XYZ file of C-alpha atoms in Angstrom:
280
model
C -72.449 -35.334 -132.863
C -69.140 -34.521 -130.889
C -67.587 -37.065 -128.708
C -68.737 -35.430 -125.762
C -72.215 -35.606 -126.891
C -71.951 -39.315 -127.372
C -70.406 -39.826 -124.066
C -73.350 -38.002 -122.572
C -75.528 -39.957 -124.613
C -74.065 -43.289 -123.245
C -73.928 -41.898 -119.747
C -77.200 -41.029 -119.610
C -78.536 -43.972 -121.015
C -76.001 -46.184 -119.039
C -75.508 -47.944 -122.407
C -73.044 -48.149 -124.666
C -75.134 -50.772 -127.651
C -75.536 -49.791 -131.174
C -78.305 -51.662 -132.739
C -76.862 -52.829 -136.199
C -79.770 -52.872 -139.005
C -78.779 -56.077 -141.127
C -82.238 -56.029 -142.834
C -82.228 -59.364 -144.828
C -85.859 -59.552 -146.501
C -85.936 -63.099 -146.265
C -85.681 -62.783 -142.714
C -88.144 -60.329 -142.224
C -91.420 -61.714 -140.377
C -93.881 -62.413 -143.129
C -96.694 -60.128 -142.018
C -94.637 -57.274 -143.362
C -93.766 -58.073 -146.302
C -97.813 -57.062 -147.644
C -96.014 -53.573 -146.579
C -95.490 -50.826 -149.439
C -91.953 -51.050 -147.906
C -91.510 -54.122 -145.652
C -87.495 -53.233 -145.090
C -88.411 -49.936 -143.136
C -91.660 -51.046 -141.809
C -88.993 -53.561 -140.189
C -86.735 -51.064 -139.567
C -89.063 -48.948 -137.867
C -90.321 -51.115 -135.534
C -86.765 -52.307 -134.081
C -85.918 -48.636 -133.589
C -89.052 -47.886 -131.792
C -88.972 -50.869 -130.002
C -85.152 -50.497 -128.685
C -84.550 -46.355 -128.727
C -84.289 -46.501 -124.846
C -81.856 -49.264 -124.379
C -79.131 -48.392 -127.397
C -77.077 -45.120 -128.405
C -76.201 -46.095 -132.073
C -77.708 -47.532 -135.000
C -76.122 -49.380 -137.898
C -77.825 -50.342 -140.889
C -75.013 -52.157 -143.345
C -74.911 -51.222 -146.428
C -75.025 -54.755 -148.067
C -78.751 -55.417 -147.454
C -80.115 -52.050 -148.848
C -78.188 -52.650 -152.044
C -78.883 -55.879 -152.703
C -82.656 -54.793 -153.235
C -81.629 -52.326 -155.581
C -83.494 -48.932 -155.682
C -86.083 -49.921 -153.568
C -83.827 -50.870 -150.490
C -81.790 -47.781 -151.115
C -85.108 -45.785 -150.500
C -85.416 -47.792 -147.368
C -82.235 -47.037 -146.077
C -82.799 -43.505 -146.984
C -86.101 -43.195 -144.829
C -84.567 -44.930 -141.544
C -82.216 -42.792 -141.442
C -85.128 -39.335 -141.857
C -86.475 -41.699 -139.392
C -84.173 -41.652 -136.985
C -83.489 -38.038 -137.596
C -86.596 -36.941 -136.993
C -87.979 -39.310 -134.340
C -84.802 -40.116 -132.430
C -82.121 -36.948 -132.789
C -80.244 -37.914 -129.789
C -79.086 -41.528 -131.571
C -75.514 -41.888 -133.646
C -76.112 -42.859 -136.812
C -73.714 -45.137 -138.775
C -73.665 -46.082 -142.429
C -71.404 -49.490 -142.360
C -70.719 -49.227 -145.584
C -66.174 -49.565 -146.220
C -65.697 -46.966 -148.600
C -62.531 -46.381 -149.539
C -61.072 -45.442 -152.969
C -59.219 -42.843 -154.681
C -59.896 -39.367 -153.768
C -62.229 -37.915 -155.779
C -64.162 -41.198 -155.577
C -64.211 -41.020 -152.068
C -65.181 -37.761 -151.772
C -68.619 -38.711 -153.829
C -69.047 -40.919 -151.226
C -68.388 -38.592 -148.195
C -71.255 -36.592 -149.944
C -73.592 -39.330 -150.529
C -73.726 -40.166 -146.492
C -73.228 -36.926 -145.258
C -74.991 -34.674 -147.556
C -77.589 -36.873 -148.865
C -78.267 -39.331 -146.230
C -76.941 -37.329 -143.301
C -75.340 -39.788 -141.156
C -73.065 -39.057 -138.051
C -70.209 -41.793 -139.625
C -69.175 -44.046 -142.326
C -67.049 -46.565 -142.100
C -63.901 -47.001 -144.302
C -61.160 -49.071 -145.379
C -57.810 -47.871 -144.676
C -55.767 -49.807 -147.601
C -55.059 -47.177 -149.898
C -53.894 -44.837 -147.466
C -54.647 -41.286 -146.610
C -55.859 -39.421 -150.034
C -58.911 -41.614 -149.715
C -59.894 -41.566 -146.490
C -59.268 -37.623 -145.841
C -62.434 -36.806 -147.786
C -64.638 -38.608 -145.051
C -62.730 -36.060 -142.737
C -65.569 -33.384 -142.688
C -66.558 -30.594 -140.214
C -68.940 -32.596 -137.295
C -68.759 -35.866 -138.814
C -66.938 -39.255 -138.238
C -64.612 -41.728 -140.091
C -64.694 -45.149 -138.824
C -61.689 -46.725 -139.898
C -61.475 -50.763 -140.173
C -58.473 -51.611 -137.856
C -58.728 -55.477 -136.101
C -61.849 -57.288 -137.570
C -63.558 -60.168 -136.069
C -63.448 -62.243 -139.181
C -61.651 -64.950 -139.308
C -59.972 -63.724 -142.696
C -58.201 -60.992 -140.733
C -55.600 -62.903 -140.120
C -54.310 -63.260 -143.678
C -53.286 -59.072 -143.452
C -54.012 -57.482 -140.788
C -51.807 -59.286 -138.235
C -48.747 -59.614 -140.312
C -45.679 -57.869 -138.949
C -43.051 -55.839 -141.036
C -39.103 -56.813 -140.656
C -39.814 -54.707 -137.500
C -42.441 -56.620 -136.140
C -45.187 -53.898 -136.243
C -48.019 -55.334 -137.508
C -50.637 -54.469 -140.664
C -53.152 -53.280 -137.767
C -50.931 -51.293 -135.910
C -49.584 -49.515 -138.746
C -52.557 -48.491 -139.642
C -53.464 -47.049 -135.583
C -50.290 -45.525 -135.874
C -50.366 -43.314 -138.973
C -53.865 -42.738 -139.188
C -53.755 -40.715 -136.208
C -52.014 -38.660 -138.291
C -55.022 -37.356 -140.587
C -57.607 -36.914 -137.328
C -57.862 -37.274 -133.746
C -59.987 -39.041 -131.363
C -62.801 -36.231 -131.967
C -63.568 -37.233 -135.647
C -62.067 -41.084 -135.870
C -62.803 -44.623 -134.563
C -61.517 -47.698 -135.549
C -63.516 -50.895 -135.966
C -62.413 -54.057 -133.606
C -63.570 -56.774 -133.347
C -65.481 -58.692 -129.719
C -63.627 -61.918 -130.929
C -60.760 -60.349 -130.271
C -60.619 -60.416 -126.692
C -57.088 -59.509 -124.808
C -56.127 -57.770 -128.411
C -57.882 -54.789 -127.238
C -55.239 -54.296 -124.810
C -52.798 -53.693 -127.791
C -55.518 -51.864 -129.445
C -55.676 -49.362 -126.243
C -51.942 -49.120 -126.356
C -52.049 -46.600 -129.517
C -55.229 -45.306 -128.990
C -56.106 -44.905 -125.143
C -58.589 -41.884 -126.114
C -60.354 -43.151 -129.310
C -64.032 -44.865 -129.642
C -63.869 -47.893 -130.739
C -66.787 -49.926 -132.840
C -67.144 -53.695 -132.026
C -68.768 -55.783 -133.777
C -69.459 -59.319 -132.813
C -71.225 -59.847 -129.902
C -73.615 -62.030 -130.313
C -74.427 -64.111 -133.245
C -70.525 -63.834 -133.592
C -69.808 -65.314 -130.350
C -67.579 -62.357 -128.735
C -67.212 -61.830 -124.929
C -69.168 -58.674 -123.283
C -67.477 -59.288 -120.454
C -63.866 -59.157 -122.105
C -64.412 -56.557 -124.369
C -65.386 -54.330 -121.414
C -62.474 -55.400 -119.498
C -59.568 -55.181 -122.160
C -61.292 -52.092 -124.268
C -62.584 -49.446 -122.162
C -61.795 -46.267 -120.992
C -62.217 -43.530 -118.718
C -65.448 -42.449 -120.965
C -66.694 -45.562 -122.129
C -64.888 -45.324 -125.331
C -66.924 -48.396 -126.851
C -70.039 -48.542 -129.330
C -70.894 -52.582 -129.279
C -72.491 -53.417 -131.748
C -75.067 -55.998 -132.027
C -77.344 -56.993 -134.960
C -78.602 -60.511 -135.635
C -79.017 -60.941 -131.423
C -81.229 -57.996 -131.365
C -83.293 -57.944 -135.099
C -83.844 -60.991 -135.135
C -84.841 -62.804 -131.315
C -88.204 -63.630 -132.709
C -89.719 -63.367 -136.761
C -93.432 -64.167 -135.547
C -95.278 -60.748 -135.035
C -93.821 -60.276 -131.379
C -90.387 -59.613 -133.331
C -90.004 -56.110 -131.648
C -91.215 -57.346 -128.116
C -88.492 -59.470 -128.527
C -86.023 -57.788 -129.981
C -86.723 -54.879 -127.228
C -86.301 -57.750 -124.325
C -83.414 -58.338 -125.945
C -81.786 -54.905 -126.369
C -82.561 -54.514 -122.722
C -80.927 -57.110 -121.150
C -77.646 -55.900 -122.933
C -78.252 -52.805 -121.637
C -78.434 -53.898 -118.224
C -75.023 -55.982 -118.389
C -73.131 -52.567 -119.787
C -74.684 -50.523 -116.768
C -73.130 -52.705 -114.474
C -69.565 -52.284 -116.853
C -70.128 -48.634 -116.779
C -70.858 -48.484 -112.683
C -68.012 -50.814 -112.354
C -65.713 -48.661 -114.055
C -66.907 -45.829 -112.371
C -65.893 -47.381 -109.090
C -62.920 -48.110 -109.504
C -61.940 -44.330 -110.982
C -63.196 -43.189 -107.824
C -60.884 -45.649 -105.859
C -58.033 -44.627 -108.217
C -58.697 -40.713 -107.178
């Protein structure tokens, strides 16, 4: 999917959410788990429930693994599932790869090839040999940048003898492997007026946020500080959304819930339409 394409996506929509897939089996509602596959039976229920309010999907990588084959075979049918059912939807694999380069370009053709997923995301710490295998023809590298952890602190906002710090280093010289039509950068919602920094090297890029939520980050500010002239934001939201309800209303729920975020970022998006308009 090219950057235009999402835009589209997001303007059509008037949403800008990506539904993050944090499947945790012992949080599924218990009616599934008498399911051959209780993980995607989950899965598959929160997509069809919230395809019309969300652009993205997310399913971290943590929660398929930890089940072993079985949850990798679940991941592997939600995304065919999306695929198949829902073409139009960006498909994310949160997994932070990142390794040497022939190691990382296993991975780049275990998500790509195999599972066929728009993006991956990666860590950036050992540089560009192993994140340039992610960089393939008409797919995305989501590079970790500002997290909304509170551990992010202890690296990524500590300055050189110049006072450039870890985070913008890694803005900075990334953009020198790919441009804003094959690479994101992960930020955090908790970081609120951050994003203006953020923005400052990369006015063009997507960014991912995570944290709104469960997390406790701001809509409101990420909106304000973070966007651009096309959206530029997938906001990501997982715990909120999966998990509003775990009796057998859980997708009811979870698609009352997908909706009302929907319907705060169409007022962001009309907003920020309004004032281009003034600005022209």
């Amino acid at each position: 999917m090219t950057k235009q394409e999402l835009f589209e996506n997001i303007r059509r929509k008037q949403s800008f959410l990506c539904v993050g897939l944090d499947t945790d089996i012992r949080l599924v509602p218990t009616h599934l788990l008498d399911d051959e596959d209780p993980v995607f039976a989950f899965n598959r229920a929160i997509i069809d429930a919230t395809s019309d309010y969300c652009v993205a999907y997310k399913p971290n990588l943590a929660f398929y693994e930890s089940l072993g084959v079985k949850g990798m075979l679940a991941f592997e049918k939600t995304v065919a599932y999306l695929r198949k059912r829902y073409p139009d939807q960006f498909v994310i694999a949160d997994a932070k790869r990142g390794d040497i380069g022939n190691t990382s370009e296993l991975y780049a053709r275990s998500f790509f090839e195999h599972s066929n997923v728009d993006a991956v995301t990666v860590a950036p710490y050992m540089g560009e040999d192993s994140v340039r295998p992610f960089l393939v023809d008409g797919r995305w590298v989501i590079l970790l940048a500002l997290t909304s952890n509170k551990g992010s602190q202890d690296f990524q906002l500590t300055a050189d003898a110049n006072g450039e710090r870890l985070f913008e280093k890694v803005l900075k010289k990334s953009q020198e492997w790919a441009d804003a039509e094959q690479m994101m950068y992960v930020v955090g919602a908790t970081q609120g007026k951050m994003f203006l920094e953020i923005r400052k090297h990369v006015p063009d890029h997507f960014l991912l946020v995570p944290g709104v939520g469960a997390q406790g980050g701001s809509l409101a500010e990420v909106c304000k500080y973070g966007m651009n002239t096309q959206c530029g934001l997938l906001v990501n939201s997982s715990r909120a959304i999966i998990y509003a309800d775990r009796t057998e209303a859980f997708a009811i729920a979870a698609r009352r819930e997908a909706q009302q975020i929907q319907q705060e970022m169409a007022g962001y998006l009309q907003q920020t339409n309004r004032e281009l308009r003034v600005k022209n």
